[in-house]
Amino acid sequence: MRALRWHGKKDIRCDNHVPDPSIEDPRDAIIKVSSCAICGSDLHLYDGFMPGMMHGDIVGHEFMGEVMEVGSANKKLKVGDRVVVPFTICCGECDQCRRGNYSVCERSNRNKKVAEKLFGHTTAGLYGYTHLTGGYAGGQAEYVRVPFADVGPVVIPNGLTDEQVLFLGDIFPTGWQAAAQCEIEPTDTVAVWGAGPVGQFAIRSAILMGAEQVVCIDNVPERLSMARAGGAITINFDEESVVHRLHELTRGKGPEKCIDSVGMEAHAARSIDSMYDRVKQTMMLETDRPHVLREMIYVCRPAGVLSIPGVYGGLIDKIPFGAAMNKGLTFRMGQTHVNRWTDDLLTRIQEGQIDPSFVITHTVGLEDGPEMYKTFRDKHDGCVKVVLKP
Amino acid sequence: MSATDQEIKQEYRRNHAARKMAQRLGWLSIGLGVAELLMPGPLARTLGIPGGKTLLRFCGVREIASGVGLLVTKHPKPWMLGRVGGDVMDMAVLGGAVLAGDKPVHALLAAGTVAGVTSLDLACARGLATEDHLVTVYDYSDRSGFPESPDKMRGRASKQSDINTAPQVTGMAAADRETQTRH
């Protein structure tokens, strides 16, 4: 089969003659991928910021397709079902899965010893996202093996296009969970850093959840126009002070809820702390660039909530924790517990409350995937979200 | 579908990050220039350039000029290229001091510092050069994803989105389960 494989930093190739996956466990299924997407967190692999990738790993964790083969113990799926596969692999049986904390499933990470060394405890297995999360083959391929396929995959009813439901596997529930973690009230101002795909869904989720005003911070004009379309007031941090504008918009009190949908590769270059992070990162003294976290702690209203769907991978420096503690801020974060939200969000899509396809700006074949990684990373050509058709 | 399917509109965009960097380098230039202008003797002795006071004063004037230029101009690119030219001159002087001066180690350290600043100048000049390229503008103002205006959609999910309302098992019912790694 054909698949996009990681061969090193900034080196993802569309390889032919990759071995087809096969059933390895009775609960498995093999999916023929009809659509997959490049996620912002795939760029952390592309840019070489996530440790634990190996030469030849198949990347991609946002995908959907048709069930081609089902293991003998899998009673949920049948051949021919059309499914979206959540990016977090979960067993459905361990303590964490039973509590709905699917992204920290205790059983699905087959390299849990390594994860425990790094994080203290294991997190769930993920598709195509380093050997720290199980080293599972990813979904930017023609076929994928889906472990625990009697738990995660969401069967899609007829009448919905791939473009409408593909993002149920990651960015829609991620934006939704980011807003849900804020426990939004009708008087709230929700500030969303980053107008990438997750930020776009966080904005729309916050609107649906009833936030009085949603403010989006970015510097890419196209993304800001998409954010405004979704109901956000926008701040271009290249053109105005984020702190002053948020001060104005909240009558000096600051936003009650702040969402970091940027994560470890903040690109703000105007501030001293960003330059500091870049220098430390270059000297391998810091892994992530937490400019957004610092800014959120500073601007958030006391007793507010910081929700962090943006991915961080390792060590961050100079976090004003004194401010966070004394302001009584609540931090909520984590990889998305995708299956907590998929049934509800699928219903909302079916009812026409939201059409997630608004975010797609580029649709190309799998062979154009490597080039699209660069386009997406550099935000060229108005790129917000790339869908690949294997 | 591709973004390029839309009506194509192009514009030149400012590289705000490069302009901010140019301003910072402008202030650095002025600081360095003032030091060279006011203390040419001590600097010449430290770097081991005997009789270099006049040369250092000239460098100081050059640094101040390029610094002021960077801070006041709306078109910083030529001024930044001027700084790169000045860096080359500084490296030549310091190279001479390393080879024939009284204090080659000091001169070598200074040359290393100048090399670092030169790399910043070059990065900034490259960033400013991107302002000469036309950028295609895409209008996504019709991509709300909602069937009605955002104001009308506001609050449609307000009662059902609580983080704790999703179906899940809690408390003792979820506890004390044996877990095993597999796969």
mmCIF file with all atom_site columns, N, CA and C in Angstrom, chain A residues 25 95 98-99 106-107 110 112 145 148 180 204 207-209 211-212 222 225 229 270 275 340 348 352-355 358 360-361 363 381-382, chain B residues 1-4 13 16 24 136 138 140-141 143-147 150 153-157 160-161 163 168-169 173-174 177 179-183:
data_model
loop_
_atom_site.group_PDB
_atom_site.id
_atom_site.type_symbol
_atom_site.label_atom_id
_atom_site.label_alt_id
_atom_site.label_comp_id
_atom_site.label_asym_id
_atom_site.label_entity_id
_atom_site.label_seq_id
_atom_site.pdbx_PDB_ins_code
_atom_site.Cartn_x
_atom_site.Cartn_y
_atom_site.Cartn_z
_atom_site.occupancy
_atom_site.B_iso_or_equiv
_atom_site.pdbx_formal_charge
_atom_site.auth_seq_id
_atom_site.auth_comp_id
_atom_site.auth_asym_id
_atom_site.auth_atom_id
_atom_site.pdbx_PDB_model_num
ATOM 1   N N  . ASP A 1 25  ? -5.056  -9.033 16.643 1.00 0.00 ? 25  ASP A N  1
ATOM 2   C CA . ASP A 1 25  ? -5.789  -9.360 17.865 1.00 0.00 ? 25  ASP A CA 1
ATOM 3   C C  . ASP A 1 25  ? -7.259  -9.542 17.470 1.00 0.00 ? 25  ASP A C  1
ATOM 4   N N  . ASP A 1 95  ? -9.743  1.285  34.340 1.00 0.00 ? 95  ASP A N  1
ATOM 5   C CA . ASP A 1 95  ? -10.304 2.316  35.224 1.00 0.00 ? 95  ASP A CA 1
ATOM 6   C C  . ASP A 1 95  ? -10.563 3.612  34.484 1.00 0.00 ? 95  ASP A C  1
ATOM 7   N N  . ARG A 1 98  ? -13.357 3.528  31.861 1.00 0.00 ? 98  ARG A N  1
ATOM 8   C CA . ARG A 1 98  ? -14.681 3.451  32.491 1.00 0.00 ? 98  ARG A CA 1
ATOM 9   C C  . ARG A 1 98  ? -15.096 4.794  33.082 1.00 0.00 ? 98  ARG A C  1
ATOM 10  N N  . ARG A 1 99  ? -14.122 5.608  33.444 1.00 0.00 ? 99  ARG A N  1
ATOM 11  C CA . ARG A 1 99  ? -14.433 6.947  33.954 1.00 0.00 ? 99  ARG A CA 1
ATOM 12  C C  . ARG A 1 99  ? -14.595 7.959  32.816 1.00 0.00 ? 99  ARG A C  1
ATOM 13  N N  . GLU A 1 106 ? -5.272  2.957  30.267 1.00 0.00 ? 106 GLU A N  1
ATOM 14  C CA . GLU A 1 106 ? -4.118  2.321  30.905 1.00 0.00 ? 106 GLU A CA 1
ATOM 15  C C  . GLU A 1 106 ? -3.598  1.112  30.144 1.00 0.00 ? 106 GLU A C  1
ATOM 16  N N  . ARG A 1 107 ? -4.329  0.697  29.101 1.00 0.00 ? 107 ARG A N  1
ATOM 17  C CA . ARG A 1 107 ? -3.953  -0.562 28.464 1.00 0.00 ? 107 ARG A CA 1
ATOM 18  C C  . ARG A 1 107 ? -3.491  -0.429 27.016 1.00 0.00 ? 107 ARG A C  1
ATOM 19  N N  . ARG A 1 110 ? 1.242   0.211  24.094 1.00 0.00 ? 110 ARG A N  1
ATOM 20  C CA . ARG A 1 110 ? 2.053   -1.008 24.202 1.00 0.00 ? 110 ARG A CA 1
ATOM 21  C C  . ARG A 1 110 ? 3.504   -0.712 24.585 1.00 0.00 ? 110 ARG A C  1
ATOM 22  N N  . LYS A 1 112 ? 4.182   1.240  27.301 1.00 0.00 ? 112 LYS A N  1
ATOM 23  C CA . LYS A 1 112 ? 3.856   2.019  28.481 1.00 0.00 ? 112 LYS A CA 1
ATOM 24  C C  . LYS A 1 112 ? 5.046   2.209  29.422 1.00 0.00 ? 112 LYS A C  1
ATOM 25  N N  . ARG A 1 145 ? -4.517  -0.606 10.587 1.00 0.00 ? 145 ARG A N  1
ATOM 26  C CA . ARG A 1 145 ? -5.007  -1.548 11.597 1.00 0.00 ? 145 ARG A CA 1
ATOM 27  C C  . ARG A 1 145 ? -5.524  -0.739 12.784 1.00 0.00 ? 145 ARG A C  1
ATOM 28  N N  . PHE A 1 148 ? -8.431  -2.485 19.395 1.00 0.00 ? 148 PHE A N  1
ATOM 29  C CA . PHE A 1 148 ? -9.625  -2.232 20.217 1.00 0.00 ? 148 PHE A CA 1
ATOM 30  C C  . PHE A 1 148 ? -10.739 -1.617 19.364 1.00 0.00 ? 148 PHE A C  1
ATOM 31  N N  . ALA A 1 180 ? -15.689 23.005 26.697 1.00 0.00 ? 180 ALA A N  1
ATOM 32  C CA . ALA A 1 180 ? -16.427 22.369 27.802 1.00 0.00 ? 180 ALA A CA 1
ATOM 33  C C  . ALA A 1 180 ? -15.649 22.468 29.113 1.00 0.00 ? 180 ALA A C  1
ATOM 34  N N  . ARG A 1 204 ? -16.286 28.114 17.777 1.00 0.00 ? 204 ARG A N  1
ATOM 35  C CA . ARG A 1 204 ? -17.680 27.758 17.488 1.00 0.00 ? 204 ARG A CA 1
ATOM 36  C C  . ARG A 1 204 ? -18.318 27.012 18.662 1.00 0.00 ? 204 ARG A C  1
ATOM 37  N N  . ILE A 1 207 ? -19.249 29.559 21.237 1.00 0.00 ? 207 ILE A N  1
ATOM 38  C CA . ILE A 1 207 ? -20.481 30.275 20.823 1.00 0.00 ? 207 ILE A CA 1
ATOM 39  C C  . ILE A 1 207 ? -21.704 29.400 21.114 1.00 0.00 ? 207 ILE A C  1
ATOM 40  N N  . LEU A 1 208 ? -21.636 28.123 20.714 1.00 0.00 ? 208 LEU A N  1
ATOM 41  C CA . LEU A 1 208 ? -22.776 27.227 20.946 1.00 0.00 ? 208 LEU A CA 1
ATOM 42  C C  . LEU A 1 208 ? -23.053 27.059 22.435 1.00 0.00 ? 208 LEU A C  1
ATOM 43  N N  . MET A 1 209 ? -21.984 27.114 23.237 1.00 0.00 ? 209 MET A N  1
ATOM 44  C CA . MET A 1 209 ? -22.173 26.952 24.682 1.00 0.00 ? 209 MET A CA 1
ATOM 45  C C  . MET A 1 209 ? -22.598 28.248 25.353 1.00 0.00 ? 209 MET A C  1
ATOM 46  N N  . ALA A 1 211 ? -21.168 31.618 25.262 1.00 0.00 ? 211 ALA A N  1
ATOM 47  C CA . ALA A 1 211 ? -20.283 32.677 25.763 1.00 0.00 ? 211 ALA A CA 1
ATOM 48  C C  . ALA A 1 211 ? -20.764 34.040 25.268 1.00 0.00 ? 211 ALA A C  1
ATOM 49  N N  . GLU A 1 212 ? -20.693 35.023 26.145 1.00 0.00 ? 212 GLU A N  1
ATOM 50  C CA . GLU A 1 212 ? -21.147 36.366 25.755 1.00 0.00 ? 212 GLU A CA 1
ATOM 51  C C  . GLU A 1 212 ? -20.287 36.920 24.627 1.00 0.00 ? 212 GLU A C  1
ATOM 52  N N  . GLU A 1 222 ? -6.079  35.335 7.004  1.00 0.00 ? 222 GLU A N  1
ATOM 53  C CA . GLU A 1 222 ? -7.108  34.406 6.538  1.00 0.00 ? 222 GLU A CA 1
ATOM 54  C C  . GLU A 1 222 ? -7.760  33.686 7.716  1.00 0.00 ? 222 GLU A C  1
ATOM 55  N N  . SER A 1 225 ? -10.039 35.915 9.548  1.00 0.00 ? 225 SER A N  1
ATOM 56  C CA . SER A 1 225 ? -11.324 36.139 8.871  1.00 0.00 ? 225 SER A CA 1
ATOM 57  C C  . SER A 1 225 ? -12.245 34.944 9.101  1.00 0.00 ? 225 SER A C  1
ATOM 58  N N  . ALA A 1 229 ? -15.866 34.894 11.038 1.00 0.00 ? 229 ALA A N  1
ATOM 59  C CA . ALA A 1 229 ? -17.055 34.254 10.455 1.00 0.00 ? 229 ALA A CA 1
ATOM 60  C C  . ALA A 1 229 ? -17.760 33.387 11.493 1.00 0.00 ? 229 ALA A C  1
ATOM 61  N N  . ARG A 1 270 ? 7.445   38.910 18.656 1.00 0.00 ? 270 ARG A N  1
ATOM 62  C CA . ARG A 1 270 ? 7.617   40.294 19.065 1.00 0.00 ? 270 ARG A CA 1
ATOM 63  C C  . ARG A 1 270 ? 8.052   40.411 20.512 1.00 0.00 ? 270 ARG A C  1
ATOM 64  N N  . MET A 1 275 ? 11.734  35.350 22.274 1.00 0.00 ? 275 MET A N  1
ATOM 65  C CA . MET A 1 275 ? 13.142  35.269 21.859 1.00 0.00 ? 275 MET A CA 1
ATOM 66  C C  . MET A 1 275 ? 13.936  34.402 22.845 1.00 0.00 ? 275 MET A C  1
ATOM 67  N N  . ARG A 1 340 ? -15.897 10.598 24.595 1.00 0.00 ? 340 ARG A N  1
ATOM 68  C CA . ARG A 1 340 ? -16.860 11.267 25.465 1.00 0.00 ? 340 ARG A CA 1
ATOM 69  C C  . ARG A 1 340 ? -17.836 12.113 24.656 1.00 0.00 ? 340 ARG A C  1
ATOM 70  N N  . ARG A 1 348 ? -25.276 16.535 16.544 1.00 0.00 ? 348 ARG A N  1
ATOM 71  C CA . ARG A 1 348 ? -25.322 17.960 16.176 1.00 0.00 ? 348 ARG A CA 1
ATOM 72  C C  . ARG A 1 348 ? -25.048 18.150 14.685 1.00 0.00 ? 348 ARG A C  1
ATOM 73  N N  . GLY A 1 352 ? -27.710 19.436 11.703 1.00 0.00 ? 352 GLY A N  1
ATOM 74  C CA . GLY A 1 352 ? -27.346 20.647 10.963 1.00 0.00 ? 352 GLY A CA 1
ATOM 75  C C  . GLY A 1 352 ? -26.946 21.815 11.832 1.00 0.00 ? 352 GLY A C  1
ATOM 76  N N  . GLN A 1 353 ? -26.672 21.540 13.115 1.00 0.00 ? 353 GLN A N  1
ATOM 77  C CA . GLN A 1 353 ? -26.279 22.635 13.994 1.00 0.00 ? 353 GLN A CA 1
ATOM 78  C C  . GLN A 1 353 ? -24.917 23.198 13.615 1.00 0.00 ? 353 GLN A C  1
ATOM 79  N N  . ILE A 1 354 ? -24.066 22.328 13.073 1.00 0.00 ? 354 ILE A N  1
ATOM 80  C CA . ILE A 1 354 ? -22.753 22.779 12.617 1.00 0.00 ? 354 ILE A CA 1
ATOM 81  C C  . ILE A 1 354 ? -22.283 21.867 11.491 1.00 0.00 ? 354 ILE A C  1
ATOM 82  N N  . ASP A 1 355 ? -21.564 22.449 10.534 1.00 0.00 ? 355 ASP A N  1
ATOM 83  C CA . ASP A 1 355 ? -20.980 21.671 9.440  1.00 0.00 ? 355 ASP A CA 1
ATOM 84  C C  . ASP A 1 355 ? -19.464 21.838 9.508  1.00 0.00 ? 355 ASP A C  1
ATOM 85  N N  . PHE A 1 358 ? -16.397 23.462 7.090  1.00 0.00 ? 358 PHE A N  1
ATOM 86  C CA . PHE A 1 358 ? -16.043 24.862 6.829  1.00 0.00 ? 358 PHE A CA 1
ATOM 87  C C  . PHE A 1 358 ? -14.534 25.086 6.916  1.00 0.00 ? 358 PHE A C  1
ATOM 88  N N  . ILE A 1 360 ? -12.019 23.158 5.966  1.00 0.00 ? 360 ILE A N  1
ATOM 89  C CA . ILE A 1 360 ? -11.151 22.559 4.940  1.00 0.00 ? 360 ILE A CA 1
ATOM 90  C C  . ILE A 1 360 ? -10.807 23.590 3.864  1.00 0.00 ? 360 ILE A C  1
ATOM 91  N N  . THR A 1 361 ? -9.530  23.797 3.665  1.00 0.00 ? 361 THR A N  1
ATOM 92  C CA . THR A 1 361 ? -9.103  24.725 2.606  1.00 0.00 ? 361 THR A CA 1
ATOM 93  C C  . THR A 1 361 ? -8.395  24.000 1.462  1.00 0.00 ? 361 THR A C  1
ATOM 94  N N  . THR A 1 363 ? -7.811  20.061 -0.435 1.00 0.00 ? 363 THR A N  1
ATOM 95  C CA . THR A 1 363 ? -8.045  18.621 -0.556 1.00 0.00 ? 363 THR A CA 1
ATOM 96  C C  . THR A 1 363 ? -7.166  18.091 -1.678 1.00 0.00 ? 363 THR A C  1
ATOM 97  N N  . ASP A 1 381 ? -0.617  29.854 1.048  1.00 0.00 ? 381 ASP A N  1
ATOM 98  C CA . ASP A 1 381 ? -1.738  29.523 0.169  1.00 0.00 ? 381 ASP A CA 1
ATOM 99  C C  . ASP A 1 381 ? -3.065  29.476 0.933  1.00 0.00 ? 381 ASP A C  1
ATOM 100 N N  . GLY A 1 382 ? -3.178  30.272 1.964  1.00 0.00 ? 382 GLY A N  1
ATOM 101 C CA . GLY A 1 382 ? -4.417  30.322 2.743  1.00 0.00 ? 382 GLY A CA 1
ATOM 102 C C  . GLY A 1 382 ? -4.744  29.027 3.450  1.00 0.00 ? 382 GLY A C  1
ATOM 103 N N  . MET B 2 1   ? -11.593 20.418 -3.604 1.00 0.00 ? 1   MET B N  1
ATOM 104 C CA . MET B 2 1   ? -11.645 21.856 -3.314 1.00 0.00 ? 1   MET B CA 1
ATOM 105 C C  . MET B 2 1   ? -10.255 22.327 -2.888 1.00 0.00 ? 1   MET B C  1
ATOM 106 N N  . SER B 2 2   ? -9.896  23.511 -3.260 1.00 0.00 ? 2   SER B N  1
ATOM 107 C CA . SER B 2 2   ? -8.635  24.071 -2.834 1.00 0.00 ? 2   SER B CA 1
ATOM 108 C C  . SER B 2 2   ? -8.836  25.546 -2.599 1.00 0.00 ? 2   SER B C  1
ATOM 109 N N  . ALA B 2 3   ? -8.006  26.124 -1.756 1.00 0.00 ? 3   ALA B N  1
ATOM 110 C CA . ALA B 2 3   ? -8.087  27.553 -1.512 1.00 0.00 ? 3   ALA B CA 1
ATOM 111 C C  . ALA B 2 3   ? -7.884  28.324 -2.805 1.00 0.00 ? 3   ALA B C  1
ATOM 112 N N  . THR B 2 4   ? -7.142  27.734 -3.724 1.00 0.00 ? 4   THR B N  1
ATOM 113 C CA . THR B 2 4   ? -6.835  28.438 -4.964 1.00 0.00 ? 4   THR B CA 1
ATOM 114 C C  . THR B 2 4   ? -8.024  28.505 -5.914 1.00 0.00 ? 4   THR B C  1
ATOM 115 N N  . ARG B 2 13  ? 2.570   42.164 2.189  1.00 0.00 ? 13  ARG B N  1
ATOM 116 C CA . ARG B 2 13  ? 2.325   42.165 3.634  1.00 0.00 ? 13  ARG B CA 1
ATOM 117 C C  . ARG B 2 13  ? 3.582   42.534 4.392  1.00 0.00 ? 13  ARG B C  1
ATOM 118 N N  . HIS B 2 16  ? 6.002   41.720 10.339 1.00 0.00 ? 16  HIS B N  1
ATOM 119 C CA . HIS B 2 16  ? 6.076   42.438 11.616 1.00 0.00 ? 16  HIS B CA 1
ATOM 120 C C  . HIS B 2 16  ? 7.206   41.931 12.495 1.00 0.00 ? 16  HIS B C  1
ATOM 121 N N  . ARG B 2 24  ? 15.010  46.459 17.189 1.00 0.00 ? 24  ARG B N  1
ATOM 122 C CA . ARG B 2 24  ? 15.897  46.075 18.300 1.00 0.00 ? 24  ARG B CA 1
ATOM 123 C C  . ARG B 2 24  ? 17.361  46.198 17.874 1.00 0.00 ? 24  ARG B C  1
ATOM 124 N N  . THR B 2 136 ? -1.013  35.958 -1.788 1.00 0.00 ? 136 THR B N  1
ATOM 125 C CA . THR B 2 136 ? -2.420  35.793 -2.164 1.00 0.00 ? 136 THR B CA 1
ATOM 126 C C  . THR B 2 136 ? -3.298  35.885 -0.918 1.00 0.00 ? 136 THR B C  1
ATOM 127 N N  . TYR B 2 138 ? -6.898  35.222 0.870  1.00 0.00 ? 138 TYR B N  1
ATOM 128 C CA . TYR B 2 138 ? -8.102  34.396 0.782  1.00 0.00 ? 138 TYR B CA 1
ATOM 129 C C  . TYR B 2 138 ? -9.135  34.927 1.766  1.00 0.00 ? 138 TYR B C  1
ATOM 130 N N  . TYR B 2 140 ? -12.177 34.120 3.958  1.00 0.00 ? 140 TYR B N  1
ATOM 131 C CA . TYR B 2 140 ? -12.933 33.026 4.555  1.00 0.00 ? 140 TYR B CA 1
ATOM 132 C C  . TYR B 2 140 ? -14.110 33.561 5.384  1.00 0.00 ? 140 TYR B C  1
ATOM 133 N N  . SER B 2 141 ? -14.534 34.756 5.062  1.00 0.00 ? 141 SER B N  1
ATOM 134 C CA . SER B 2 141 ? -15.569 35.373 5.893  1.00 0.00 ? 141 SER B CA 1
ATOM 135 C C  . SER B 2 141 ? -16.935 34.699 5.736  1.00 0.00 ? 141 SER B C  1
ATOM 136 N N  . ARG B 2 143 ? -17.187 31.379 5.926  1.00 0.00 ? 143 ARG B N  1
ATOM 137 C CA . ARG B 2 143 ? -17.022 30.017 6.456  1.00 0.00 ? 143 ARG B CA 1
ATOM 138 C C  . ARG B 2 143 ? -17.344 29.967 7.948  1.00 0.00 ? 143 ARG B C  1
ATOM 139 N N  . SER B 2 144 ? -18.601 30.135 8.266  1.00 0.00 ? 144 SER B N  1
ATOM 140 C CA . SER B 2 144 ? -18.955 30.099 9.687  1.00 0.00 ? 144 SER B CA 1
ATOM 141 C C  . SER B 2 144 ? -19.142 28.672 10.176 1.00 0.00 ? 144 SER B C  1
ATOM 142 N N  . GLY B 2 145 ? -19.619 27.790 9.304  1.00 0.00 ? 145 GLY B N  1
ATOM 143 C CA . GLY B 2 145 ? -19.933 26.425 9.742  1.00 0.00 ? 145 GLY B CA 1
ATOM 144 C C  . GLY B 2 145 ? -21.312 26.307 10.365 1.00 0.00 ? 145 GLY B C  1
ATOM 145 N N  . PHE B 2 146 ? -21.954 27.444 10.593 1.00 0.00 ? 146 PHE B N  1
ATOM 146 C CA . PHE B 2 146 ? -23.278 27.450 11.218 1.00 0.00 ? 146 PHE B CA 1
ATOM 147 C C  . PHE B 2 146 ? -24.364 27.633 10.153 1.00 0.00 ? 146 PHE B C  1
ATOM 148 N N  . PRO B 2 147 ? -25.563 27.107 10.416 1.00 0.00 ? 147 PRO B N  1
ATOM 149 C CA . PRO B 2 147 ? -26.657 27.331 9.474  1.00 0.00 ? 147 PRO B CA 1
ATOM 150 C C  . PRO B 2 147 ? -27.249 28.737 9.584  1.00 0.00 ? 147 PRO B C  1
ATOM 151 N N  . PRO B 2 150 ? -23.781 33.553 13.797 1.00 0.00 ? 150 PRO B N  1
ATOM 152 C CA . PRO B 2 150 ? -23.271 33.139 15.108 1.00 0.00 ? 150 PRO B CA 1
ATOM 153 C C  . PRO B 2 150 ? -24.105 33.677 16.267 1.00 0.00 ? 150 PRO B C  1
ATOM 154 N N  . MET B 2 153 ? -26.872 31.424 16.796 1.00 0.00 ? 153 MET B N  1
ATOM 155 C CA . MET B 2 153 ? -26.452 30.096 17.266 1.00 0.00 ? 153 MET B CA 1
ATOM 156 C C  . MET B 2 153 ? -25.974 30.132 18.722 1.00 0.00 ? 153 MET B C  1
ATOM 157 N N  . ARG B 2 154 ? -25.721 31.336 19.222 1.00 0.00 ? 154 ARG B N  1
ATOM 158 C CA . ARG B 2 154 ? -25.154 31.465 20.573 1.00 0.00 ? 154 ARG B CA 1
ATOM 159 C C  . ARG B 2 154 ? -26.035 30.784 21.615 1.00 0.00 ? 154 ARG B C  1
ATOM 160 N N  . GLY B 2 155 ? -25.434 29.880 22.369 1.00 0.00 ? 155 GLY B N  1
ATOM 161 C CA . GLY B 2 155 ? -26.164 29.248 23.470 1.00 0.00 ? 155 GLY B CA 1
ATOM 162 C C  . GLY B 2 155 ? -26.978 28.019 23.096 1.00 0.00 ? 155 GLY B C  1
ATOM 163 N N  . ARG B 2 156 ? -26.917 27.593 21.836 1.00 0.00 ? 156 ARG B N  1
ATOM 164 C CA . ARG B 2 156 ? -27.730 26.433 21.432 1.00 0.00 ? 156 ARG B CA 1
ATOM 165 C C  . ARG B 2 156 ? -27.340 25.151 22.192 1.00 0.00 ? 156 ARG B C  1
ATOM 166 N N  . ALA B 2 157 ? -26.130 25.099 22.695 1.00 0.00 ? 157 ALA B N  1
ATOM 167 C CA . ALA B 2 157 ? -25.690 23.883 23.397 1.00 0.00 ? 157 ALA B CA 1
ATOM 168 C C  . ALA B 2 157 ? -25.409 24.157 24.863 1.00 0.00 ? 157 ALA B C  1
ATOM 169 N N  . GLN B 2 160 ? -26.042 21.382 27.565 1.00 0.00 ? 160 GLN B N  1
ATOM 170 C CA . GLN B 2 160 ? -25.653 19.981 27.357 1.00 0.00 ? 160 GLN B CA 1
ATOM 171 C C  . GLN B 2 160 ? -24.158 19.755 27.259 1.00 0.00 ? 160 GLN B C  1
ATOM 172 N N  . SER B 2 161 ? -23.379 20.772 27.548 1.00 0.00 ? 161 SER B N  1
ATOM 173 C CA . SER B 2 161 ? -21.965 20.657 27.217 1.00 0.00 ? 161 SER B CA 1
ATOM 174 C C  . SER B 2 161 ? -21.064 20.509 28.433 1.00 0.00 ? 161 SER B C  1
ATOM 175 N N  . ILE B 2 163 ? -18.590 19.402 31.153 1.00 0.00 ? 163 ILE B N  1
ATOM 176 C CA . ILE B 2 163 ? -17.520 18.410 31.092 1.00 0.00 ? 163 ILE B CA 1
ATOM 177 C C  . ILE B 2 163 ? -17.895 17.143 31.858 1.00 0.00 ? 163 ILE B C  1
ATOM 178 N N  . GLN B 2 168 ? -20.308 8.288  31.751 1.00 0.00 ? 168 GLN B N  1
ATOM 179 C CA . GLN B 2 168 ? -19.098 7.653  32.234 1.00 0.00 ? 168 GLN B CA 1
ATOM 180 C C  . GLN B 2 168 ? -19.388 7.011  33.587 1.00 0.00 ? 168 GLN B C  1
ATOM 181 N N  . VAL B 2 169 ? -18.571 6.068  33.942 1.00 0.00 ? 169 VAL B N  1
ATOM 182 C CA . VAL B 2 169 ? -18.704 5.416  35.238 1.00 0.00 ? 169 VAL B CA 1
ATOM 183 C C  . VAL B 2 169 ? -17.794 6.143  36.212 1.00 0.00 ? 169 VAL B C  1
ATOM 184 N N  . ALA B 2 173 ? -17.567 2.257  41.330 1.00 0.00 ? 173 ALA B N  1
ATOM 185 C CA . ALA B 2 173 ? -17.949 1.402  40.201 1.00 0.00 ? 173 ALA B CA 1
ATOM 186 C C  . ALA B 2 173 ? -16.815 1.287  39.191 1.00 0.00 ? 173 ALA B C  1
ATOM 187 N N  . ALA B 2 174 ? -16.001 2.335  39.116 1.00 0.00 ? 174 ALA B N  1
ATOM 188 C CA . ALA B 2 174 ? -14.912 2.316  38.136 1.00 0.00 ? 174 ALA B CA 1
ATOM 189 C C  . ALA B 2 174 ? -13.599 1.851  38.745 1.00 0.00 ? 174 ALA B C  1
ATOM 190 N N  . ARG B 2 177 ? -10.138 -2.075 39.151 1.00 0.00 ? 177 ARG B N  1
ATOM 191 C CA . ARG B 2 177 ? -10.169 -2.950 37.990 1.00 0.00 ? 177 ARG B CA 1
ATOM 192 C C  . ARG B 2 177 ? -8.744  -3.395 37.698 1.00 0.00 ? 177 ARG B C  1
ATOM 193 N N  . THR B 2 179 ? -5.803  -4.117 35.406 1.00 0.00 ? 179 THR B N  1
ATOM 194 C CA . THR B 2 179 ? -5.430  -3.682 34.061 1.00 0.00 ? 179 THR B CA 1
ATOM 195 C C  . THR B 2 179 ? -4.157  -4.380 33.634 1.00 0.00 ? 179 THR B C  1
ATOM 196 N N  . GLN B 2 180 ? -4.111  -4.692 32.390 1.00 0.00 ? 180 GLN B N  1
ATOM 197 C CA . GLN B 2 180 ? -2.933  -5.358 31.846 1.00 0.00 ? 180 GLN B CA 1
ATOM 198 C C  . GLN B 2 180 ? -2.571  -4.677 30.538 1.00 0.00 ? 180 GLN B C  1
ATOM 199 N N  . THR B 2 181 ? -1.310  -4.565 30.308 1.00 0.00 ? 181 THR B N  1
ATOM 200 C CA . THR B 2 181 ? -0.877  -4.008 29.029 1.00 0.00 ? 181 THR B CA 1
ATOM 201 C C  . THR B 2 181 ? -0.966  -5.090 27.964 1.00 0.00 ? 181 THR B C  1
ATOM 202 N N  . ARG B 2 182 ? -1.458  -4.748 26.849 1.00 0.00 ? 182 ARG B N  1
ATOM 203 C CA . ARG B 2 182 ? -1.494  -5.684 25.747 1.00 0.00 ? 182 ARG B CA 1
ATOM 204 C C  . ARG B 2 182 ? -1.352  -4.903 24.444 1.00 0.00 ? 182 ARG B C  1
ATOM 205 N N  . HIS B 2 183 ? -1.219  -5.593 23.374 1.00 0.00 ? 183 HIS B N  1
ATOM 206 C CA . HIS B 2 183 ? -1.039  -5.026 22.031 1.00 0.00 ? 183 HIS B CA 1
ATOM 207 C C  . HIS B 2 183 ? 0.341   -4.432 21.864 1.00 0.00 ? 183 HIS B C  1
#
